[in-house]
């Protein structure tokens, strides 16, 4: 019983943290351009690095 | 600072993103540019002094074709999907956590522990139901207000009753709570809703990136002779518009100065260009092919000929809005059946003397078990998989009901210009040009934006010819292109008026002097597509606004019947007459003149090269030159509906087994949860078989 007092809030807290992270990622537009995000990995930003 | 969104269909690689963003942000007056690769759009934040045509020119200099998108198209896209995905995430999170607690209850937690777990479940479930259930509650309320019932009514009643009863069970330390079942039900149903909504968004995004603006505005000549860009809404009768060659008219008007040829195909279906001089009337939406002209606007906005067609379309589309989707047709008998069944089991157990509490638990179990989880997923899951397959094939379907209607088609009507034909000139006699002259001709053609020059460029580009290096290139609008090549003059000009040969162009280089002929060629696979449709039991007719001779030629080449010289209202009338004969007509067309017919057809398709009116009125848009996607779409739609029917059978079969168990009172929350997820997974797996439906 004592273990549950800690474990249940921990389980719920982790779940809530995941949910909050998902909400944040939707709101900040991370799912708006999935194909583009895959493409941007390939861009080399040398120009900006030199500046 | 002002933000303008441009559709850039040519964005195809990682390099394009960098080129666009770096190229644009490096220009003065532009604060930032952000490309969205999935939607093929660029959002440019810029100084308000820069107008749309100059931004378009800047993007063209970087090497991309771009079209500005009106704001209302950009803004609310995806709002519904985002709301649904949030509701789904919350329901999913809650379902997982409640399941975690329920597993402990099922594996034997008792007494105080079980009560605590039930209370915790309630704590998670109640806010989740309040948040994630809103789409269903709202829809059920709206249906009840109108005195009707839909799929959402049993869902709402089931969810609210089960939640209330579980809360009561929890309060009296009862053994069973249904919180897990309720929340999981919401999760599965929201998944179905979300899939449906994503499909509509994706197709809508695909269509908006294609929209070819009929005309967003015009350069108006001010009193002091300067020119200023006016958006189409800001034009007023009496304004003098300067319309360059290659531009579309933004308002109806009368030509003040200059003479030119106009492409009326969008409005009338007539493929040969028409000559218009001072004093002649010209209509909004027509394309100026020849020389720049000054047009005095006579009718703008809602008064133009285009707006008349739009009004005709609105009334024509009403018959389609009465179409009832498969899922709603199923709901019509499903909802009352579920209510009756639940009420009967309640009454039955009461009569058997089980007490109201036990009877209510069984009634709720019946409601939850019959709640159309699998049914709610059956249709959208099949449709989104099929729409994805069609999208890879180059067909964008606007919504699920379009697929349903497409599968029922019994007869097809095609427009000619731009639909059966490519709607743009193609070079007929390229062999008349000697191989040695081809690079010179290509270089001359590349210097002009005239449709005939573009036809030449397309042909020789595709043939792999590299353009020659020319000097002193000059283009005279309405006349042609001249340049010097290795010391002597070369020309690509319009033929003299005496040599009237339809669409033609004269190429002179040294001792070469050839007349290049053009025609509006049939789309590749046009004949094969019509044969395929015929094999599916769908007969085809041509409905065209073009001259009788021109239509007869195409009809003979394809071996189908044709009606020519039709007005937009005439096409609409014929489609309605066919519908009254009991035919379900697939209308395929591209122009403004097809708009009313497209809206009146049982279902309609437009090519990607169509006017924006055509694309908006159509249920599906097919890309590329080939006509074969039309037949592929009909076939895929029929396969989809076959899978939907199988899914219905699976869902109903599951109910046939599960409902008697529930009525007899054998269904515990564990069984309900397992049965629900099991049937949903089977339905989704069946829908996945449609992955290659459009091959």
XYZ file of C-alpha atoms in Angstrom:
746
model
C 0.000 0.000 0.000
C 2.791 2.437 0.881
C 4.478 1.921 -2.463
C 1.259 2.896 -4.249
C 1.212 6.294 -2.580
C 4.407 7.131 -4.435
C 4.008 5.057 -7.593
C 0.532 6.149 -8.615
C 1.305 9.889 -8.539
C 4.559 9.147 -10.372
C 2.723 7.201 -13.104
C 0.086 9.903 -13.489
C 2.703 12.643 -13.397
C 4.756 11.047 -16.160
C 1.627 10.560 -18.252
C 0.623 14.180 -17.739
C 4.122 15.324 -18.658
C 3.857 13.358 -21.904
C 0.445 14.850 -22.625
C 1.713 18.365 -21.919
C 4.702 17.789 -24.210
C 2.365 16.599 -26.984
C 0.113 19.643 -26.590
C 3.117 21.918 -26.701
C 4.468 20.259 -29.838
C 1.104 20.582 -31.613
C 0.761 24.202 -30.601
C 4.274 25.136 -31.691
C 3.561 23.779 -35.167
C 5.890 20.792 -35.172
C 3.377 18.675 -37.106
C 2.677 21.353 -39.716
C 5.432 20.351 -42.113
C 6.511 16.754 -41.514
C 8.045 16.241 -44.969
C 9.856 19.568 -44.747
C 11.339 18.690 -41.372
C 12.794 15.530 -42.911
C 14.300 17.637 -45.696
C 15.754 20.317 -43.462
C 18.067 17.746 -41.873
C 19.896 17.599 -45.189
C 20.463 21.344 -45.474
C 23.971 22.436 -44.596
C 23.950 25.822 -42.954
C 27.555 26.638 -43.859
C 26.662 30.165 -44.931
C 25.243 31.006 -41.547
C 28.097 29.293 -39.717
C 30.628 31.464 -41.494
C 28.838 34.687 -40.608
C 4.993 44.196 -41.791
C 2.536 42.095 -43.735
C 2.467 38.342 -44.293
C 1.535 36.870 -47.661
C 1.275 33.165 -48.379
C 2.313 31.842 -51.766
C 1.682 28.403 -53.240
C 4.911 27.131 -54.770
C 4.121 23.795 -56.436
C 7.656 23.481 -57.823
C 9.259 22.976 -54.392
C 10.546 19.397 -54.644
C 13.848 19.017 -52.785
C 15.760 20.116 -49.713
C 17.783 22.498 -51.870
C 14.573 24.259 -52.958
C 13.726 25.112 -49.337
C 17.155 26.652 -48.792
C 17.102 28.473 -52.133
C 13.673 29.979 -51.465
C 14.264 30.957 -47.848
C 17.772 32.326 -48.312
C 16.909 33.985 -51.618
C 13.845 35.723 -50.197
C 15.297 36.792 -46.864
C 18.260 38.309 -48.721
C 15.973 40.691 -50.627
C 15.361 44.186 -49.295
C 11.826 44.768 -48.015
C 11.428 41.129 -46.959
C 11.831 40.429 -43.256
C 11.494 36.666 -43.269
C 10.422 33.727 -45.379
C 9.415 30.308 -44.122
C 8.744 27.404 -46.468
C 6.262 24.642 -45.668
C 7.325 21.682 -47.767
C 4.292 19.450 -47.107
C 1.813 22.129 -48.165
C 4.190 23.506 -50.828
C 3.780 27.018 -49.480
C 6.002 29.927 -48.544
C 4.951 32.491 -45.976
C 6.667 35.792 -46.682
C 6.764 38.560 -44.074
C 7.383 41.759 -45.979
C 7.100 45.520 -46.180
C 3.491 46.462 -47.130
C 4.952 48.560 -49.983
C 5.801 45.375 -51.885
C 2.717 44.219 -53.790
C 1.815 40.679 -54.832
C 3.051 40.886 -58.451
C 6.489 42.140 -57.384
C 6.813 39.399 -54.746
C 5.805 36.908 -57.407
C 8.496 38.335 -59.690
C 11.111 37.997 -56.916
C 10.196 34.332 -56.436
C 10.280 33.846 -60.212
C 13.835 35.279 -60.241
C 14.833 32.660 -57.673
C 13.487 30.107 -60.101
C 9.989 29.108 -58.913
C 6.452 29.697 -60.133
C 4.309 31.059 -57.330
C 0.699 32.059 -56.831
C -0.471 34.183 -53.908
C -3.183 32.529 -51.805
C -6.103 34.508 -50.417
C -6.023 34.757 -46.624
C -9.332 33.031 -45.923
C -8.044 29.882 -47.603
C -4.973 29.804 -45.406
C -6.314 30.613 -41.977
C -8.896 28.159 -40.723
C -7.408 25.110 -42.475
C -6.768 22.322 -40.002
C -8.435 23.986 -37.005
C -10.945 21.141 -36.655
C -8.258 18.451 -36.962
C -6.144 20.157 -34.316
C -9.101 20.286 -31.923
C -9.858 16.598 -32.564
C -6.237 15.500 -32.165
C -6.093 17.277 -28.788
C -9.320 15.598 -27.659
C -7.949 12.267 -28.906
C -4.641 12.725 -27.068
C -6.442 13.484 -23.811
C -8.751 10.480 -24.223
C -5.809 8.241 -25.105
C -3.808 9.374 -22.092
C -6.779 8.895 -19.784
C -7.624 5.487 -21.271
C -4.080 4.225 -20.670
C -4.006 5.373 -17.058
C -7.472 4.116 -16.189
C -6.643 0.789 -17.843
C -3.564 0.596 -15.623
C -5.795 0.962 -12.552
C -8.474 -1.358 -13.945
C -5.969 -4.150 -14.527
C -5.239 -4.132 -10.781
C -8.966 -4.248 -10.001
C -9.490 -7.153 -12.404
C -6.535 -9.047 -10.961
C -8.175 -9.034 -7.587
C -7.869 -5.743 -5.725
C -10.579 -5.579 -3.109
C -12.037 -3.432 -0.385
C -10.361 -0.084 0.238
C -7.796 -0.561 -2.541
C -10.495 -1.158 -5.156
C -12.452 1.859 -3.963
C -9.375 4.035 -4.124
C -8.622 2.837 -7.662
C -12.201 3.530 -8.680
C -12.044 7.017 -7.206
C -8.756 7.671 -9.003
C -10.307 6.424 -12.258
C -13.255 8.766 -11.726
C -10.856 11.623 -11.073
C -9.217 11.030 -14.445
C -12.336 10.049 -16.378
C -14.765 12.847 -15.474
C -12.629 15.777 -16.769
C -11.656 13.679 -19.796
C -15.285 13.003 -20.688
C -16.098 16.678 -20.255
C -13.234 17.664 -22.550
C -12.994 14.890 -25.158
C -16.718 14.244 -25.387
C -17.603 17.731 -26.572
C -17.602 16.960 -30.330
C -20.185 14.208 -29.736
C -22.278 16.099 -27.193
C -22.486 19.138 -29.466
C -23.472 17.088 -32.515
C -26.038 15.038 -30.576
C -27.574 18.186 -29.109
C -27.811 19.769 -32.556
C -29.503 16.662 -33.962
C -31.985 16.435 -31.058
C -32.856 20.123 -31.410
C -33.923 19.450 -34.984
C -35.958 16.508 -33.773
C -33.673 13.937 -35.383
C -31.266 11.327 -34.125
C -27.787 10.427 -35.362
C -24.887 8.182 -34.396
C -23.854 10.682 -31.706
C -27.087 10.394 -29.741
C -26.577 6.789 -28.490
C -22.902 7.607 -27.935
C -23.789 10.611 -25.779
C -26.472 8.770 -23.824
C -24.205 5.746 -23.373
C -21.253 7.820 -22.229
C -23.230 9.987 -19.810
C -25.254 7.084 -18.371
C -22.206 4.865 -17.968
C -20.181 7.651 -16.349
C -23.030 8.527 -13.980
C -23.643 4.899 -13.049
C -19.935 4.220 -12.524
C -19.743 7.226 -10.237
C -22.686 5.857 -8.277
C -21.050 2.385 -8.146
C -17.861 3.970 -6.866
C -19.751 5.901 -4.196
C -21.474 2.763 -2.874
C -18.226 0.683 -3.118
C -19.672 -1.485 -5.879
C -17.529 -4.071 -7.707
C -17.813 -2.717 -11.294
C -17.019 0.700 -12.729
C -17.140 1.369 -16.470
C -14.768 4.351 -16.588
C -12.223 2.441 -18.677
C -14.825 1.379 -21.246
C -16.266 4.887 -21.532
C -12.929 6.600 -22.054
C -11.688 3.966 -24.478
C -14.915 4.319 -26.439
C -14.276 8.057 -26.743
C -10.695 7.409 -27.797
C -11.633 5.026 -30.639
C -14.475 7.220 -31.851
C -12.267 10.313 -31.825
C -9.678 8.395 -33.852
C -12.325 7.795 -36.515
C -13.407 11.443 -36.492
C -9.828 12.645 -36.661
C -8.965 10.394 -39.629
C -11.997 11.742 -41.438
C -11.022 15.330 -40.772
C -7.349 14.816 -41.687
C -8.421 13.419 -45.028
C -10.487 16.472 -45.814
C -7.680 18.841 -44.756
C -5.082 17.033 -46.811
C -7.135 17.100 -49.973
C -8.104 20.708 -49.385
C -4.443 21.627 -48.909
C -3.603 19.803 -52.113
C -6.272 21.669 -53.995
C -5.382 25.108 -52.681
C -1.775 24.679 -53.684
C -3.018 24.091 -57.227
C -5.492 26.929 -57.425
C -4.803 28.966 -60.493
C -6.129 32.385 -59.750
C -8.470 33.542 -62.475
C -7.249 37.042 -61.762
C -6.219 38.488 -58.428
C -6.205 42.076 -59.683
C -4.977 44.418 -62.387
C -2.671 47.355 -63.000
C -4.949 50.403 -63.090
C -3.802 53.444 -65.098
C -4.118 56.536 -62.904
C -4.964 60.003 -64.259
C -1.319 61.074 -64.276
C -0.452 58.028 -66.382
C 1.174 56.010 -63.599
C 0.109 52.422 -63.006
C -0.917 51.069 -59.639
C -1.793 47.466 -58.680
C -5.396 47.031 -57.521
C -6.746 43.789 -56.084
C -9.856 42.487 -57.882
C -12.153 43.580 -55.000
C -10.821 47.151 -55.215
C -11.603 47.612 -58.905
C -14.531 49.846 -59.866
C -16.396 50.369 -63.147
C -14.767 53.080 -65.258
C -11.193 52.266 -64.202
C -8.731 51.769 -67.024
C -6.796 48.531 -66.639
C -3.539 47.756 -68.396
C -3.606 44.065 -69.344
C -0.285 42.679 -70.563
C 0.031 39.669 -72.847
C -0.301 36.478 -70.816
C -2.459 38.077 -68.106
C -6.042 37.230 -67.213
C -8.691 39.921 -67.014
C -9.912 40.749 -63.527
C -13.177 42.428 -64.593
C -15.572 42.608 -67.528
C -14.848 45.569 -69.772
C -14.545 47.212 -73.171
C -11.218 47.560 -74.983
C -10.074 51.206 -75.115
C -6.733 50.887 -76.854
C -4.984 48.106 -78.693
C -6.157 44.867 -80.215
C -5.315 41.343 -79.284
C -6.413 37.735 -79.265
C -8.195 36.307 -76.246
C -8.425 32.748 -75.006
C -12.054 32.295 -73.987
C -11.782 28.553 -73.366
C -12.267 28.924 -69.618
C -15.598 30.699 -70.146
C -17.017 29.083 -73.270
C -14.983 25.949 -73.970
C -14.007 27.382 -77.356
C -10.378 26.406 -77.995
C -9.445 28.712 -80.894
C -8.384 32.230 -79.765
C -10.760 35.097 -80.597
C -9.688 38.477 -81.987
C -10.916 41.560 -80.122
C -10.263 45.233 -80.996
C -11.179 48.702 -79.651
C -14.843 48.883 -78.656
C -15.224 45.106 -78.268
C -16.408 43.682 -74.976
C -14.129 41.308 -73.067
C -14.976 39.190 -70.036
C -13.258 38.607 -66.716
C -11.362 35.325 -66.580
C -10.306 35.364 -70.242
C -6.603 35.255 -71.053
C -4.944 37.934 -73.177
C -2.718 36.056 -75.636
C -1.395 38.691 -78.010
C -0.548 42.323 -77.353
C -1.031 44.538 -74.293
C -4.402 46.303 -74.266
C -6.088 48.946 -72.160
C -9.532 47.881 -70.950
C -12.154 50.126 -69.372
C -13.906 48.110 -66.692
C -17.701 47.933 -67.033
C -18.615 45.291 -64.468
C -16.635 44.162 -61.449
C -16.993 41.628 -58.649
C -20.515 40.286 -58.294
C -21.656 41.843 -61.598
C -19.266 39.979 -63.901
C -20.229 37.115 -66.171
C -18.176 34.833 -63.896
C -20.310 35.769 -60.901
C -23.456 34.805 -62.859
C -21.975 31.369 -63.406
C -21.134 31.174 -59.697
C -24.786 31.864 -58.797
C -25.925 29.180 -61.228
C -23.482 26.801 -59.499
C -24.827 27.565 -56.074
C -28.351 26.495 -56.990
C -27.031 23.481 -58.922
C -25.098 22.235 -55.882
C -28.181 21.979 -53.682
C -29.171 18.539 -54.918
C -25.799 17.215 -53.822
C -26.082 18.605 -50.310
C -29.087 16.312 -49.875
C -26.833 13.278 -50.357
C -26.708 11.123 -47.217
C -23.419 9.454 -46.401
C -23.221 5.708 -45.802
C -22.349 6.167 -42.129
C -25.368 8.428 -41.579
C -27.650 6.076 -43.478
C -26.465 3.287 -41.193
C -27.006 5.535 -38.160
C -30.619 6.131 -39.176
C -31.637 2.621 -38.261
C -28.728 1.879 -35.942
C -29.439 4.584 -33.378
C -33.111 3.713 -32.759
C -32.227 -0.001 -32.708
C -29.602 0.536 -30.008
C -31.950 2.667 -27.903
C -34.736 0.128 -28.170
C -32.427 -2.761 -27.346
C -31.047 -1.035 -24.248
C -34.532 0.025 -23.096
C -35.882 -3.498 -23.659
C -33.108 -5.152 -21.678
C -33.706 -2.678 -18.846
C -37.457 -3.383 -18.902
C -36.881 -7.137 -19.234
C -34.605 -7.361 -16.201
C -36.927 -5.136 -14.188
C -39.830 -7.498 -14.967
C -37.624 -10.437 -14.051
C -37.285 -8.759 -10.685
C -33.592 -7.871 -10.832
C -34.002 -4.439 -9.233
C -33.412 -1.086 -10.943
C -29.707 -0.921 -10.111
C -28.803 -4.243 -11.693
C -31.119 -3.602 -14.662
C -29.512 -0.230 -15.301
C -26.021 -1.766 -15.258
C -27.073 -4.262 -17.912
C -28.720 -1.559 -20.032
C -25.497 0.481 -19.879
C -23.446 -2.579 -20.818
C -25.688 -3.023 -23.861
C -25.261 0.641 -24.809
C -21.474 0.473 -24.482
C -21.121 -2.833 -26.289
C -23.280 -1.690 -29.194
C -21.744 1.773 -29.373
C -20.415 1.962 -32.857
C -16.670 1.892 -32.242
C -15.975 -0.392 -35.143
C -18.820 1.213 -37.055
C -17.376 4.674 -36.426
C -13.986 3.528 -37.704
C -15.314 1.355 -40.554
C -15.961 4.166 -42.994
C -13.228 6.757 -42.284
C -10.449 4.162 -41.978
C -11.267 2.669 -45.389
C -11.703 6.069 -46.963
C -8.470 7.581 -45.688
C -6.408 4.598 -46.823
C -8.051 4.727 -50.260
C -7.595 8.508 -50.470
C -3.898 8.073 -49.659
C -3.562 5.470 -52.410
C -5.353 7.782 -54.852
C -3.158 10.698 -53.846
C -0.063 8.707 -54.774
C -1.753 8.081 -58.125
C -2.343 11.823 -58.556
C -5.999 12.112 -57.551
C -6.962 14.444 -54.707
C -10.351 13.526 -53.250
C -11.994 16.303 -51.262
C -13.953 14.192 -48.792
C -15.246 10.744 -48.010
C -18.699 11.334 -49.421
C -17.062 11.997 -52.813
C -15.615 8.464 -52.772
C -19.022 7.046 -51.899
C -20.719 8.908 -54.723
C -17.917 8.037 -57.143
C -18.535 4.353 -56.533
C -22.186 4.687 -57.604
C -21.521 6.360 -60.967
C -23.454 4.879 -63.910
C -22.697 7.384 -66.664
C -20.005 9.966 -67.434
C -20.040 13.374 -69.137
C -16.816 15.018 -70.309
C -16.034 18.572 -71.275
C -13.816 18.791 -74.355
C -11.330 21.650 -74.168
C -8.912 21.211 -71.287
C -10.492 17.947 -70.112
C -10.412 15.428 -72.964
C -7.804 17.633 -74.619
C -4.820 19.176 -72.897
C -6.266 22.671 -73.197
C -2.978 24.092 -74.396
C -1.387 24.136 -77.841
C 0.978 21.327 -78.819
C 3.357 21.406 -81.753
C 1.995 19.300 -84.636
C 4.888 19.356 -87.122
C 8.173 19.427 -85.189
C 9.828 17.447 -88.007
C 9.619 20.512 -90.249
C 12.456 22.009 -88.187
C 15.932 20.739 -89.115
C 17.935 19.347 -86.202
C 20.550 22.055 -86.701
C 17.932 24.796 -86.252
C 16.262 23.313 -83.196
C 18.613 24.935 -80.611
C 17.991 28.370 -82.187
C 14.218 27.851 -82.197
C 14.287 26.711 -78.566
C 16.313 29.759 -77.540
C 13.887 32.095 -79.350
C 10.855 30.391 -77.818
C 12.381 30.558 -74.327
C 12.488 34.347 -74.589
C 8.696 34.630 -74.796
C 5.775 33.816 -72.502
C 3.329 33.410 -75.410
C 1.440 30.075 -75.202
C 2.686 29.005 -78.662
C 6.286 29.769 -77.671
C 5.791 27.739 -74.488
C 4.460 24.832 -76.563
C 7.664 24.949 -78.645
C 9.796 25.150 -75.516
C 8.022 22.194 -73.900
C 8.459 20.069 -77.014
C 12.188 20.702 -77.531
C 12.979 20.651 -73.816
C 11.442 17.199 -73.644
C 13.428 16.174 -76.755
C 16.639 17.052 -74.900
C 17.699 19.984 -77.118
C 20.028 22.560 -75.515
C 19.223 26.180 -76.417
C 21.688 28.142 -78.595
C 23.222 31.408 -77.417
C 21.468 34.374 -79.046
C 22.335 38.060 -79.107
C 20.064 41.128 -79.065
C 16.858 39.254 -78.184
C 13.813 41.534 -78.457
C 10.147 40.622 -78.067
C 7.439 42.732 -79.673
C 4.107 41.846 -78.055
C 1.602 40.654 -80.626
C 4.369 40.305 -83.194
C 7.034 37.853 -82.055
C 10.660 37.434 -80.977
C 13.705 38.570 -82.964
C 17.396 38.001 -82.268
C 20.797 37.649 -83.927
C 22.528 34.311 -84.192
C 26.060 34.054 -85.636
C 25.615 37.370 -87.416
C 22.303 36.788 -89.176
C 18.829 37.605 -87.987
C 16.491 34.893 -86.664
C 12.767 35.356 -85.999
C 9.824 33.557 -84.448
C 6.819 35.614 -85.461
C 3.123 35.372 -86.144
C 2.309 34.455 -89.753
C 0.896 37.128 -92.072
C -2.862 37.555 -91.874
C -3.244 36.195 -95.433
C -1.927 32.817 -94.308
C -4.767 32.131 -91.909
C -4.076 28.611 -90.697
C -5.521 28.461 -87.191
C -2.881 28.328 -84.494
C 0.472 28.754 -86.239
C 3.790 30.494 -85.901
C 6.522 31.315 -88.446
C 10.167 30.501 -87.796
C 12.800 32.200 -89.965
C 16.533 31.504 -89.635
C 18.912 31.968 -92.589
C 17.458 30.010 -95.494
C 14.953 28.195 -93.226
C 11.399 29.540 -93.291
C 8.868 27.117 -91.809
C 5.313 27.428 -90.608
C 4.863 25.659 -87.273
C 1.332 24.408 -86.678
C -0.274 23.802 -83.317
C -3.356 22.015 -82.127
C -5.035 21.240 -78.845
C -4.074 17.556 -78.599
C -6.053 14.836 -76.823
C -4.816 13.879 -73.369
C -2.658 10.762 -73.369
C -4.680 7.633 -72.482
C -7.973 9.407 -73.308
C -9.188 6.541 -75.478
C -7.956 3.804 -73.112
C -9.670 5.554 -70.177
C -13.005 5.745 -71.976
C -12.710 2.032 -72.831
C -11.944 1.208 -69.191
C -14.999 3.196 -68.077
C -17.065 1.368 -70.669
C -15.845 -1.945 -69.250
C -17.030 -0.776 -65.823
C -20.462 -0.182 -67.342
C -20.115 3.584 -67.553
C -20.995 5.159 -70.897
C -19.436 8.522 -71.793
C -20.717 11.627 -73.594
C -19.021 14.895 -74.543
C -20.727 18.111 -73.431
C -18.866 21.021 -74.982
C -19.293 24.724 -75.466
C -17.017 24.671 -78.509
C -18.075 24.830 -82.179
C -19.823 21.771 -83.605
C -17.048 20.952 -86.147
C -14.304 21.047 -83.512
C -16.297 18.804 -81.174
C -17.289 16.356 -83.923
C -13.614 15.775 -84.704
C -12.823 14.833 -81.086
C -15.965 12.723 -80.751
C -15.064 10.786 -83.896
C -11.506 10.242 -82.675
C -12.785 8.813 -79.386
C -15.842 7.062 -80.749
C -18.367 8.558 -78.323
C -21.401 10.812 -78.684
C -21.171 14.553 -78.299
C -23.332 17.625 -77.831
C -21.710 20.885 -78.945
C -22.178 24.653 -78.634
C -23.679 24.443 -75.146
C -23.984 27.369 -72.753
C -23.205 26.763 -69.039
C -26.962 26.603 -68.402
C -27.345 24.169 -71.312
C -24.765 21.799 -69.791
C -26.505 22.061 -66.443
C -29.855 21.241 -68.115
C -28.459 18.142 -69.834
C -26.898 16.858 -66.591
C -30.218 17.360 -64.798
C -32.088 15.560 -67.577
C -29.706 12.598 -67.269
C -30.204 12.585 -63.494
C -33.981 12.524 -63.980
C -33.552 9.448 -66.178
C -32.074 7.760 -63.115
C -28.440 8.058 -64.187
C -25.791 8.908 -61.613
C -23.573 11.198 -63.638
C -19.842 11.686 -63.225
C -19.083 15.135 -64.670
C -15.492 15.789 -65.682
C -14.689 19.354 -66.666
C -12.242 22.175 -66.129
C -13.601 25.547 -67.183
C -15.746 28.198 -65.581
C -18.437 27.218 -68.054
C -18.432 23.710 -66.566
C -18.916 25.032 -63.019
C -22.715 24.596 -62.817
C -22.543 21.161 -64.481
C -19.762 20.098 -62.088
C -21.866 21.184 -59.143
C -24.965 19.407 -60.489
C -23.310 16.068 -61.296
C -23.738 13.209 -58.829
C -19.975 13.478 -58.489
C -17.434 15.525 -60.425
C -13.733 15.622 -61.253
C -11.504 18.339 -62.653
C -7.957 18.234 -64.028
C -5.209 20.015 -62.088
C -4.961 22.531 -64.939
C -8.568 23.645 -64.366
C -9.735 27.091 -63.359
C -10.123 27.619 -59.626
C -13.895 27.677 -60.067
C -13.716 24.272 -61.733
C -11.504 22.857 -58.979
C -13.673 24.254 -56.218
C -16.832 22.805 -57.739
C -15.275 19.369 -58.329
C -15.184 16.584 -55.733
C -11.805 15.362 -56.910
C -8.903 16.841 -58.835
C -6.512 14.751 -60.924
C -2.971 15.859 -61.656
C -0.776 15.432 -64.686
C -1.596 15.186 -68.394
C -2.990 11.658 -68.525
C -6.737 11.053 -68.294
C -6.264 7.562 -66.808
C -6.678 8.687 -63.141
C -10.410 9.149 -63.868
C -10.957 5.435 -64.447
C -8.537 4.548 -61.631
C -10.534 6.740 -59.238
C -13.847 5.069 -60.103
C -12.271 1.641 -59.665
C -10.654 2.591 -56.339
C -13.934 4.079 -55.108
C -15.759 0.826 -55.879
C -13.077 -1.191 -54.059
C -13.319 1.184 -51.106
C -17.056 0.738 -50.823
C -16.610 -3.029 -50.989
C -14.254 -2.821 -48.004
C -16.639 -0.451 -46.202
C -19.417 -3.009 -46.644
C -17.128 -5.761 -45.297
C -16.282 -3.536 -42.344
C -19.969 -2.990 -41.650
C -20.501 -6.732 -41.803
C -17.631 -7.275 -39.343
C -18.936 -4.626 -36.972
C -22.477 -5.956 -37.114
C -21.263 -9.541 -36.777
C -19.431 -8.546 -33.621
C -22.601 -6.988 -32.273
C -24.607 -10.096 -33.075
C -22.262 -12.092 -30.825
C -21.674 -9.503 -28.116
C -25.165 -8.067 -27.663
C -26.905 -11.263 -26.503
C -24.119 -11.738 -23.934
C -24.641 -8.164 -22.754
C -28.429 -8.561 -22.600
C -28.017 -11.727 -20.558
C -25.762 -9.823 -18.170
C -22.519 -11.715 -18.802
C -20.476 -8.743 -20.008
C -18.026 -7.440 -17.446
C -16.049 -4.252 -18.130
C -13.035 -6.417 -19.009
C -14.892 -8.260 -21.758
C -16.381 -5.007 -23.073
C -12.933 -3.404 -23.291
C -11.343 -6.402 -25.017
C -14.200 -6.842 -27.478
C -14.165 -3.173 -28.366
C -10.435 -2.953 -29.077
C -10.468 -6.302 -30.866
C -13.193 -5.324 -33.309
C -11.608 -1.909 -33.944
C -8.232 -3.453 -34.769
C -9.840 -5.944 -37.179
C -11.717 -3.173 -38.972
C -8.556 -1.067 -39.354
C -6.554 -4.055 -40.580
C -9.209 -4.741 -43.206
C -9.111 -1.102 -44.338
C -5.337 -1.308 -44.778
C -5.886 -3.762 -47.610
C -6.827 -0.722 -49.710
C -3.228 0.545 -49.709
C -2.841 -0.389 -53.365
C -6.438 0.259 -54.411
C -5.434 2.792 -57.052
C -2.681 0.794 -58.772
